[in-house]
């Protein structure tokens, strides 16, 4: 009898018998996006992307750009930013965020995040995250620049070996 009781207790204590966590509601997810100022961060990314496009174009054309190249760079940057805003604007991204967060987090987890982001420490994270992201992007770009000669060498070596390997 005691064995049956122990088995029954183990089965009832099993996670299979516990109800699944409640899915996050759209309202709570939208509230989290509001508290974390996700829309403002997304819009800030557009400015950083525009600067990145300009930097890429300057790198492609070299330090000495002609007025025509400068104009082309400006047009490209403007067009790319407009495309980003159209295809990845808040009206497009917010429903995606809601869907992804809803599939990824339970209501309890969203409520826990809301509790954190409403604190001074949480707001400090929100306030400082754009700077953290900007500094991270700059560090990664610098690291990629340092790696570029080695990458170019590897590509050249591979291209030299490719015809020999095909034969």
Short mmCIF file of N, CA and C in Angstrom, two decimals:
data_model
loop_
_atom_site.label_atom_id
_atom_site.label_comp_id
_atom_site.label_asym_id
_atom_site.label_seq_id
_atom_site.Cartn_x
_atom_site.Cartn_y
_atom_site.Cartn_z
N UNK A 1 0.82 -1.19 0.00
CA UNK A 1 0.00 0.00 0.00
C UNK A 1 0.86 1.26 0.00
N UNK A 2 1.92 1.23 0.81
CA UNK A 2 2.80 2.40 0.88
C UNK A 2 3.48 2.65 -0.46
N UNK A 3 3.83 1.57 -1.16
CA UNK A 3 4.47 1.71 -2.47
C UNK A 3 3.53 2.42 -3.45
N UNK A 4 2.26 2.05 -3.42
CA UNK A 4 1.27 2.68 -4.31
C UNK A 4 1.12 4.16 -3.99
N UNK A 5 1.13 4.48 -2.73
CA UNK A 5 0.99 5.89 -2.31
C UNK A 5 2.20 6.70 -2.79
N UNK A 6 3.39 6.13 -2.64
CA UNK A 6 4.61 6.81 -3.08
C UNK A 6 4.57 7.00 -4.59
N UNK A 7 4.18 5.97 -5.33
CA UNK A 7 4.09 6.07 -6.80
C UNK A 7 3.07 7.12 -7.20
N UNK A 8 1.92 7.13 -6.54
CA UNK A 8 0.88 8.11 -6.85
C UNK A 8 1.38 9.53 -6.59
N UNK A 9 2.06 9.72 -5.48
CA UNK A 9 2.61 11.04 -5.16
C UNK A 9 3.64 11.48 -6.20
N UNK A 10 4.49 10.55 -6.63
CA UNK A 10 5.50 10.88 -7.64
C UNK A 10 4.85 11.25 -8.97
N UNK A 11 3.82 10.52 -9.35
CA UNK A 11 3.13 10.81 -10.61
C UNK A 11 2.45 12.17 -10.52
N UNK A 12 1.78 12.45 -9.41
CA UNK A 12 1.08 13.72 -9.26
C UNK A 12 2.06 14.89 -9.17
N UNK A 13 3.25 14.63 -8.66
CA UNK A 13 4.26 15.69 -8.56
C UNK A 13 4.97 15.91 -9.88
N UNK A 14 4.79 15.01 -10.81
CA UNK A 14 5.44 15.10 -12.12
C UNK A 14 4.99 16.36 -12.85
N UNK A 15 5.92 17.00 -13.59
CA UNK A 15 5.57 18.21 -14.35
C UNK A 15 4.49 17.97 -15.40
N UNK A 16 4.35 16.74 -15.85
CA UNK A 16 3.35 16.43 -16.87
C UNK A 16 1.95 16.73 -16.35
N UNK A 17 1.73 16.54 -15.06
CA UNK A 17 0.40 16.74 -14.50
C UNK A 17 0.12 18.19 -14.13
N UNK A 18 1.11 19.01 -14.16
CA UNK A 18 0.89 20.42 -13.84
C UNK A 18 0.42 21.15 -15.08
N UNK A 19 -0.44 22.10 -14.87
CA UNK A 19 -0.95 22.88 -16.00
C UNK A 19 0.18 23.68 -16.62
N UNK A 20 0.14 23.80 -17.91
CA UNK A 20 1.15 24.60 -18.61
C UNK A 20 0.99 26.06 -18.19
N UNK A 21 2.11 26.77 -18.23
CA UNK A 21 2.07 28.19 -17.86
C UNK A 21 1.15 28.93 -18.82
N UNK A 22 0.45 29.90 -18.27
CA UNK A 22 -0.49 30.67 -19.09
C UNK A 22 0.28 31.43 -20.16
N UNK A 23 -0.22 31.41 -21.39
CA UNK A 23 0.46 32.17 -22.45
C UNK A 23 0.36 33.66 -22.18
N UNK A 24 1.35 34.37 -22.64
CA UNK A 24 1.37 35.82 -22.44
C UNK A 24 0.25 36.46 -23.26
N UNK A 25 -0.39 37.44 -22.67
CA UNK A 25 -1.46 38.14 -23.39
C UNK A 25 -0.85 39.22 -24.29
N UNK A 26 -1.57 39.54 -25.35
CA UNK A 26 -1.12 40.60 -26.25
C UNK A 26 -1.00 41.92 -25.50
N UNK A 27 -1.95 42.18 -24.61
CA UNK A 27 -1.94 43.44 -23.86
C UNK A 27 -0.68 43.56 -23.00
N UNK A 28 -0.30 42.46 -22.32
CA UNK A 28 0.89 42.54 -21.46
C UNK A 28 2.16 42.67 -22.29
N UNK A 29 2.19 42.02 -23.44
CA UNK A 29 3.36 42.14 -24.31
C UNK A 29 3.47 43.57 -24.83
N UNK A 30 2.35 44.14 -25.26
CA UNK A 30 2.37 45.53 -25.75
C UNK A 30 2.78 46.49 -24.63
N UNK A 31 2.35 46.20 -23.41
CA UNK A 31 2.76 47.02 -22.27
C UNK A 31 4.27 46.92 -22.06
N UNK A 32 4.82 45.72 -22.19
CA UNK A 32 6.26 45.53 -22.06
C UNK A 32 7.00 46.31 -23.14
N UNK A 33 6.51 46.25 -24.36
CA UNK A 33 7.14 47.01 -25.45
C UNK A 33 7.09 48.50 -25.16
N UNK A 34 6.02 48.95 -24.54
CA UNK A 34 5.89 50.37 -24.18
C UNK A 34 6.89 50.74 -23.08
N UNK A 35 6.93 49.93 -22.03
CA UNK A 35 7.81 50.21 -20.89
C UNK A 35 9.28 50.19 -21.31
N UNK A 36 9.62 49.31 -22.24
CA UNK A 36 11.02 49.22 -22.69
C UNK A 36 11.32 50.19 -23.83
N UNK A 37 10.34 50.96 -24.22
CA UNK A 37 10.48 51.97 -25.30
C UNK A 37 11.04 51.33 -26.57
N UNK A 38 10.49 50.18 -26.91
CA UNK A 38 10.95 49.44 -28.09
C UNK A 38 10.80 50.25 -29.37
N UNK A 39 9.73 51.02 -29.48
CA UNK A 39 9.51 51.82 -30.69
C UNK A 39 10.61 52.87 -30.85
N UNK A 40 10.93 53.56 -29.77
CA UNK A 40 11.98 54.59 -29.83
C UNK A 40 13.33 53.97 -30.16
N UNK A 41 13.59 52.78 -29.61
CA UNK A 41 14.86 52.11 -29.91
C UNK A 41 14.93 51.72 -31.38
N UNK A 42 13.82 51.25 -31.92
CA UNK A 42 13.79 50.87 -33.33
C UNK A 42 14.07 52.09 -34.20
N UNK A 43 13.46 53.21 -33.87
CA UNK A 43 13.68 54.42 -34.65
C UNK A 43 15.12 54.91 -34.53
N UNK A 44 15.72 54.69 -33.37
CA UNK A 44 17.12 55.08 -33.18
C UNK A 44 18.03 54.21 -34.05
N UNK A 45 17.65 52.98 -34.24
CA UNK A 45 18.44 52.07 -35.08
C UNK A 45 18.52 52.60 -36.51
N UNK A 46 17.43 53.22 -36.99
CA UNK A 46 17.44 53.76 -38.35
C UNK A 46 18.56 54.79 -38.52
N UNK A 47 18.74 55.65 -37.55
CA UNK A 47 19.81 56.64 -37.62
C UNK A 47 21.18 55.99 -37.64
N UNK A 48 21.35 54.96 -36.83
CA UNK A 48 22.62 54.25 -36.81
C UNK A 48 22.86 53.53 -38.13
N UNK A 49 21.80 52.98 -38.71
CA UNK A 49 21.93 52.28 -39.99
C UNK A 49 22.34 53.27 -41.08
N UNK A 50 21.75 54.45 -41.05
CA UNK A 50 22.09 55.46 -42.06
C UNK A 50 23.56 55.82 -41.97
N UNK A 51 24.07 55.98 -40.76
CA UNK A 51 25.49 56.26 -40.57
C UNK A 51 26.34 55.10 -41.05
N UNK A 52 25.87 53.89 -40.80
CA UNK A 52 26.61 52.70 -41.22
C UNK A 52 26.66 52.61 -42.75
N UNK A 53 25.54 52.92 -43.43
CA UNK A 53 25.53 52.91 -44.89
C UNK A 53 26.53 53.92 -45.42
N UNK A 54 26.52 55.11 -44.83
CA UNK A 54 27.45 56.15 -45.28
C UNK A 54 28.89 55.70 -45.09
N UNK A 55 29.18 55.09 -43.95
CA UNK A 55 30.53 54.59 -43.69
C UNK A 55 30.94 53.50 -44.67
N UNK A 56 30.01 52.62 -44.99
CA UNK A 56 30.29 51.55 -45.95
C UNK A 56 30.58 52.12 -47.33
N UNK A 57 29.81 53.10 -47.73
CA UNK A 57 30.01 53.72 -49.04
C UNK A 57 31.36 54.44 -49.08
N UNK A 58 31.69 55.13 -48.01
CA UNK A 58 32.99 55.83 -47.97
C UNK A 58 34.13 54.82 -48.07
N UNK A 59 33.95 53.68 -47.41
CA UNK A 59 34.97 52.63 -47.48
C UNK A 59 35.08 52.10 -48.90
N UNK A 60 33.95 51.91 -49.55
CA UNK A 60 33.94 51.38 -50.92
C UNK A 60 34.59 52.34 -51.90
N UNK A 61 34.34 53.64 -51.73
CA UNK A 61 34.88 54.64 -52.65
C UNK A 61 36.24 55.17 -52.22
N UNK A 62 36.66 54.87 -51.01
CA UNK A 62 37.92 55.39 -50.52
C UNK A 62 37.71 56.74 -49.85
N UNK A 63 38.79 57.29 -49.33
CA UNK A 63 38.70 58.55 -48.60
C UNK A 63 38.38 59.73 -49.50
N UNK A 64 38.83 59.68 -50.73
CA UNK A 64 38.63 60.79 -51.66
C UNK A 64 37.44 60.51 -52.56
N UNK A 65 36.30 61.06 -52.22
CA UNK A 65 35.12 60.88 -53.06
C UNK A 65 34.90 62.12 -53.91
N UNK A 66 34.51 61.87 -55.12
CA UNK A 66 34.15 62.99 -56.00
C UNK A 66 32.77 63.49 -55.58
N UNK A 67 32.42 64.71 -55.99
CA UNK A 67 31.07 65.20 -55.67
C UNK A 67 29.98 64.27 -56.19
N UNK A 68 30.20 63.66 -57.34
CA UNK A 68 29.22 62.71 -57.88
C UNK A 68 29.08 61.48 -57.00
N UNK A 69 30.22 60.97 -56.53
CA UNK A 69 30.18 59.80 -55.65
C UNK A 69 29.51 60.15 -54.32
N UNK A 70 29.81 61.34 -53.84
CA UNK A 70 29.19 61.81 -52.59
C UNK A 70 27.67 61.88 -52.75
N UNK A 71 27.21 62.39 -53.88
CA UNK A 71 25.77 62.49 -54.14
C UNK A 71 25.15 61.10 -54.24
N UNK A 72 25.84 60.18 -54.92
CA UNK A 72 25.34 58.81 -55.03
C UNK A 72 25.25 58.16 -53.65
N UNK A 73 26.27 58.39 -52.83
CA UNK A 73 26.27 57.83 -51.49
C UNK A 73 25.08 58.36 -50.70
N UNK A 74 24.83 59.64 -50.80
CA UNK A 74 23.72 60.26 -50.07
C UNK A 74 22.38 59.70 -50.54
N UNK A 75 22.22 59.56 -51.87
CA UNK A 75 20.98 59.00 -52.42
C UNK A 75 20.77 57.56 -51.94
N UNK A 76 21.83 56.78 -52.00
CA UNK A 76 21.74 55.38 -51.57
C UNK A 76 21.34 55.31 -50.10
N UNK A 77 22.00 56.08 -49.28
CA UNK A 77 21.73 56.08 -47.85
C UNK A 77 20.28 56.47 -47.58
N UNK A 78 19.81 57.51 -48.26
CA UNK A 78 18.43 57.97 -48.08
C UNK A 78 17.44 56.89 -48.52
N UNK A 79 17.71 56.27 -49.66
CA UNK A 79 16.81 55.23 -50.17
C UNK A 79 16.79 54.01 -49.26
N UNK A 80 17.96 53.61 -48.76
CA UNK A 80 18.03 52.44 -47.88
C UNK A 80 17.28 52.71 -46.58
N UNK A 81 17.44 53.90 -46.04
CA UNK A 81 16.74 54.24 -44.80
C UNK A 81 15.24 54.25 -45.03
N UNK A 82 14.79 54.81 -46.15
CA UNK A 82 13.36 54.82 -46.46
C UNK A 82 12.82 53.39 -46.59
N UNK A 83 13.58 52.53 -47.24
CA UNK A 83 13.17 51.13 -47.38
C UNK A 83 13.08 50.46 -46.02
N UNK A 84 14.07 50.69 -45.17
CA UNK A 84 14.06 50.11 -43.83
C UNK A 84 12.82 50.57 -43.06
N UNK A 85 12.52 51.86 -43.12
CA UNK A 85 11.37 52.38 -42.39
C UNK A 85 10.07 51.81 -42.93
N UNK A 86 10.01 51.59 -44.23
CA UNK A 86 8.80 51.05 -44.85
C UNK A 86 8.62 49.57 -44.50
N UNK A 87 9.67 48.80 -44.67
CA UNK A 87 9.58 47.36 -44.51
C UNK A 87 9.76 46.88 -43.07
N UNK A 88 10.39 47.73 -42.25
CA UNK A 88 10.66 47.32 -40.87
C UNK A 88 10.26 48.40 -39.88
N UNK A 89 9.25 49.18 -40.26
CA UNK A 89 8.74 50.22 -39.37
C UNK A 89 7.96 49.62 -38.21
N UNK A 90 7.59 50.46 -37.29
CA UNK A 90 6.91 50.00 -36.08
C UNK A 90 5.61 49.26 -36.40
N UNK A 91 4.86 49.74 -37.37
CA UNK A 91 3.60 49.09 -37.73
C UNK A 91 3.81 47.66 -38.22
N UNK A 92 4.97 47.39 -38.80
CA UNK A 92 5.30 46.04 -39.26
C UNK A 92 5.92 45.22 -38.12
N UNK A 93 6.81 45.85 -37.37
CA UNK A 93 7.58 45.12 -36.37
C UNK A 93 6.79 44.81 -35.10
N UNK A 94 5.91 45.71 -34.67
CA UNK A 94 5.17 45.49 -33.41
C UNK A 94 4.40 44.17 -33.43
N UNK A 95 3.62 43.88 -34.48
CA UNK A 95 2.94 42.58 -34.49
C UNK A 95 3.91 41.39 -34.47
N UNK A 96 5.07 41.57 -35.11
CA UNK A 96 6.07 40.50 -35.08
C UNK A 96 6.59 40.30 -33.65
N UNK A 97 6.88 41.41 -32.97
CA UNK A 97 7.34 41.32 -31.58
C UNK A 97 6.29 40.63 -30.72
N UNK A 98 5.04 41.03 -30.88
CA UNK A 98 3.96 40.43 -30.08
C UNK A 98 3.91 38.93 -30.32
N UNK A 99 4.00 38.52 -31.57
CA UNK A 99 3.96 37.10 -31.91
C UNK A 99 5.15 36.35 -31.32
N UNK A 100 6.34 36.90 -31.51
CA UNK A 100 7.57 36.24 -31.03
C UNK A 100 7.59 36.16 -29.51
N UNK A 101 7.26 37.27 -28.85
CA UNK A 101 7.23 37.26 -27.38
C UNK A 101 6.16 36.30 -26.88
N UNK A 102 5.01 36.28 -27.56
CA UNK A 102 3.93 35.38 -27.16
C UNK A 102 4.32 33.92 -27.27
N UNK A 103 5.12 33.59 -28.27
CA UNK A 103 5.57 32.21 -28.44
C UNK A 103 6.74 31.87 -27.51
N UNK A 104 7.41 32.89 -27.01
CA UNK A 104 8.64 32.67 -26.24
C UNK A 104 8.47 32.77 -24.73
N UNK A 105 7.51 33.58 -24.28
CA UNK A 105 7.39 33.86 -22.85
C UNK A 105 5.98 33.57 -22.35
N UNK A 106 5.91 33.15 -21.10
CA UNK A 106 4.61 32.97 -20.45
C UNK A 106 4.15 34.32 -19.89
N UNK A 107 2.91 34.36 -19.46
CA UNK A 107 2.39 35.59 -18.84
C UNK A 107 3.18 35.93 -17.58
N UNK A 108 3.52 34.92 -16.79
CA UNK A 108 4.31 35.17 -15.57
C UNK A 108 5.67 35.78 -15.91
N UNK A 109 6.30 35.28 -16.96
CA UNK A 109 7.60 35.82 -17.35
C UNK A 109 7.48 37.26 -17.84
N UNK A 110 6.45 37.55 -18.62
CA UNK A 110 6.23 38.93 -19.08
C UNK A 110 5.98 39.84 -17.87
N UNK A 111 5.18 39.37 -16.92
CA UNK A 111 4.91 40.17 -15.73
C UNK A 111 6.19 40.40 -14.92
N UNK A 112 7.05 39.39 -14.86
CA UNK A 112 8.34 39.55 -14.18
C UNK A 112 9.22 40.59 -14.87
N UNK A 113 9.22 40.56 -16.20
CA UNK A 113 9.99 41.56 -16.95
C UNK A 113 9.41 42.95 -16.73
N UNK A 114 8.09 43.05 -16.75
CA UNK A 114 7.45 44.35 -16.50
C UNK A 114 7.83 44.87 -15.13
N UNK A 115 7.82 44.00 -14.13
CA UNK A 115 8.19 44.42 -12.78
C UNK A 115 9.63 44.95 -12.77
N UNK A 116 10.54 44.25 -13.46
CA UNK A 116 11.93 44.70 -13.51
C UNK A 116 12.06 46.03 -14.25
N UNK A 117 11.49 46.12 -15.44
CA UNK A 117 11.67 47.32 -16.25
C UNK A 117 10.99 48.55 -15.67
N UNK A 118 10.10 48.36 -14.72
CA UNK A 118 9.49 49.51 -14.03
C UNK A 118 10.37 50.03 -12.90
N UNK A 119 11.40 49.28 -12.52
CA UNK A 119 12.29 49.70 -11.44
C UNK A 119 13.32 50.69 -11.98
N UNK A 120 13.98 51.44 -11.09
CA UNK A 120 15.06 52.32 -11.56
C UNK A 120 16.16 51.55 -12.29
N UNK A 121 16.50 50.36 -11.82
CA UNK A 121 17.53 49.56 -12.51
C UNK A 121 17.04 49.16 -13.90
N UNK A 122 15.80 48.77 -14.01
CA UNK A 122 15.24 48.40 -15.31
C UNK A 122 15.22 49.57 -16.27
N UNK A 123 14.86 50.74 -15.78
CA UNK A 123 14.85 51.93 -16.63
C UNK A 123 16.27 52.34 -17.01
N UNK A 124 17.24 52.07 -16.12
CA UNK A 124 18.64 52.34 -16.46
C UNK A 124 19.07 51.44 -17.62
N UNK A 125 18.63 50.19 -17.61
CA UNK A 125 18.94 49.28 -18.72
C UNK A 125 18.35 49.83 -20.01
N UNK A 126 17.09 50.25 -19.95
CA UNK A 126 16.41 50.80 -21.13
C UNK A 126 17.14 52.04 -21.62
N UNK A 127 17.50 52.92 -20.69
CA UNK A 127 18.17 54.18 -21.06
C UNK A 127 19.54 53.94 -21.68
N UNK A 128 20.27 52.99 -21.14
CA UNK A 128 21.66 52.79 -21.56
C UNK A 128 21.85 51.76 -22.67
N UNK A 129 20.82 50.98 -22.97
CA UNK A 129 20.97 49.93 -23.97
C UNK A 129 21.34 50.47 -25.35
N UNK A 130 20.79 51.60 -25.80
CA UNK A 130 21.22 52.11 -27.11
C UNK A 130 22.72 52.40 -27.15
N UNK A 131 23.26 52.96 -26.08
CA UNK A 131 24.70 53.24 -26.02
C UNK A 131 25.49 51.93 -26.00
N UNK A 132 25.01 50.95 -25.25
CA UNK A 132 25.66 49.64 -25.21
C UNK A 132 25.68 49.03 -26.60
N UNK A 133 24.55 49.10 -27.29
CA UNK A 133 24.46 48.53 -28.64
C UNK A 133 25.36 49.27 -29.61
N UNK A 134 25.40 50.60 -29.51
CA UNK A 134 26.25 51.40 -30.39
C UNK A 134 27.72 51.06 -30.16
N UNK A 135 28.12 51.00 -28.90
CA UNK A 135 29.51 50.67 -28.58
C UNK A 135 29.86 49.25 -29.02
N UNK A 136 28.91 48.34 -28.90
CA UNK A 136 29.13 46.97 -29.33
C UNK A 136 29.31 46.91 -30.84
N UNK A 137 28.45 47.63 -31.58
CA UNK A 137 28.58 47.66 -33.04
C UNK A 137 29.92 48.23 -33.46
N UNK A 138 30.36 49.29 -32.80
CA UNK A 138 31.65 49.90 -33.13
C UNK A 138 32.80 48.93 -32.84
N UNK A 139 32.71 48.24 -31.72
CA UNK A 139 33.76 47.28 -31.36
C UNK A 139 33.80 46.12 -32.36
N UNK A 140 32.62 45.64 -32.76
CA UNK A 140 32.57 44.54 -33.72
C UNK A 140 33.11 45.00 -35.07
N UNK A 141 32.74 46.22 -35.50
CA UNK A 141 33.24 46.74 -36.77
C UNK A 141 34.76 46.88 -36.73
N UNK A 142 35.29 47.36 -35.62
CA UNK A 142 36.75 47.48 -35.49
C UNK A 142 37.40 46.11 -35.54
N UNK A 143 36.79 45.15 -34.89
CA UNK A 143 37.33 43.79 -34.89
C UNK A 143 37.29 43.19 -36.29
N UNK A 144 36.18 43.42 -37.00
CA UNK A 144 36.06 42.93 -38.37
C UNK A 144 37.11 43.59 -39.27
N UNK A 145 37.35 44.87 -39.06
CA UNK A 145 38.37 45.57 -39.83
C UNK A 145 39.75 44.97 -39.61
N UNK A 146 40.03 44.61 -38.35
CA UNK A 146 41.31 44.00 -38.03
C UNK A 146 41.43 42.60 -38.65
N UNK A 147 40.31 41.92 -38.79
CA UNK A 147 40.31 40.57 -39.36
C UNK A 147 40.36 40.59 -40.89
N UNK A 148 40.02 41.70 -41.50
CA UNK A 148 39.86 41.77 -42.96
C UNK A 148 41.09 41.29 -43.73
N UNK A 149 42.31 41.72 -43.38
CA UNK A 149 43.47 41.22 -44.13
C UNK A 149 43.59 39.69 -44.09
N UNK A 150 43.37 39.10 -42.94
CA UNK A 150 43.45 37.64 -42.83
C UNK A 150 42.34 36.98 -43.65
N UNK A 151 41.16 37.56 -43.63
CA UNK A 151 40.05 37.00 -44.42
C UNK A 151 40.34 37.11 -45.91
N UNK A 152 40.86 38.25 -46.33
CA UNK A 152 41.19 38.43 -47.75
C UNK A 152 42.27 37.44 -48.19
N UNK A 153 43.24 37.20 -47.30
CA UNK A 153 44.30 36.24 -47.60
C UNK A 153 43.71 34.84 -47.75
N UNK A 154 42.80 34.47 -46.86
CA UNK A 154 42.17 33.15 -46.93
C UNK A 154 41.36 33.00 -48.22
N UNK A 155 40.66 34.04 -48.60
CA UNK A 155 39.87 34.01 -49.84
C UNK A 155 40.79 33.83 -51.04
N UNK A 156 41.89 34.59 -51.06
CA UNK A 156 42.84 34.49 -52.17
C UNK A 156 43.44 33.09 -52.24
N UNK A 157 43.81 32.53 -51.09
CA UNK A 157 44.36 31.17 -51.06
C UNK A 157 43.34 30.16 -51.57
N UNK A 158 42.10 30.32 -51.16
CA UNK A 158 41.05 29.39 -51.60
C UNK A 158 40.81 29.52 -53.09
N UNK A 159 40.83 30.72 -53.60
CA UNK A 159 40.61 30.94 -55.03
C UNK A 159 41.75 30.33 -55.85
N UNK A 160 42.97 30.38 -55.32
CA UNK A 160 44.11 29.77 -56.02
C UNK A 160 43.97 28.25 -56.04
N UNK A 161 43.45 27.68 -54.96
CA UNK A 161 43.32 26.23 -54.86
C UNK A 161 42.08 25.71 -55.56
N UNK A 162 41.08 26.51 -55.73
CA UNK A 162 39.80 26.06 -56.31
C UNK A 162 39.96 25.44 -57.70
N UNK A 163 40.69 26.08 -58.64
CA UNK A 163 40.82 25.44 -59.95
C UNK A 163 41.56 24.10 -59.88
N UNK A 164 42.56 24.00 -59.03
CA UNK A 164 43.31 22.76 -58.91
C UNK A 164 42.43 21.65 -58.34
N UNK A 165 41.58 21.98 -57.40
CA UNK A 165 40.70 20.98 -56.78
C UNK A 165 39.63 20.51 -57.75
N UNK A 166 39.20 21.38 -58.66
CA UNK A 166 38.15 21.03 -59.61
C UNK A 166 38.64 20.06 -60.68
N UNK A 167 39.94 20.08 -60.94
CA UNK A 167 40.50 19.22 -62.00
C UNK A 167 40.66 17.83 -61.60
#
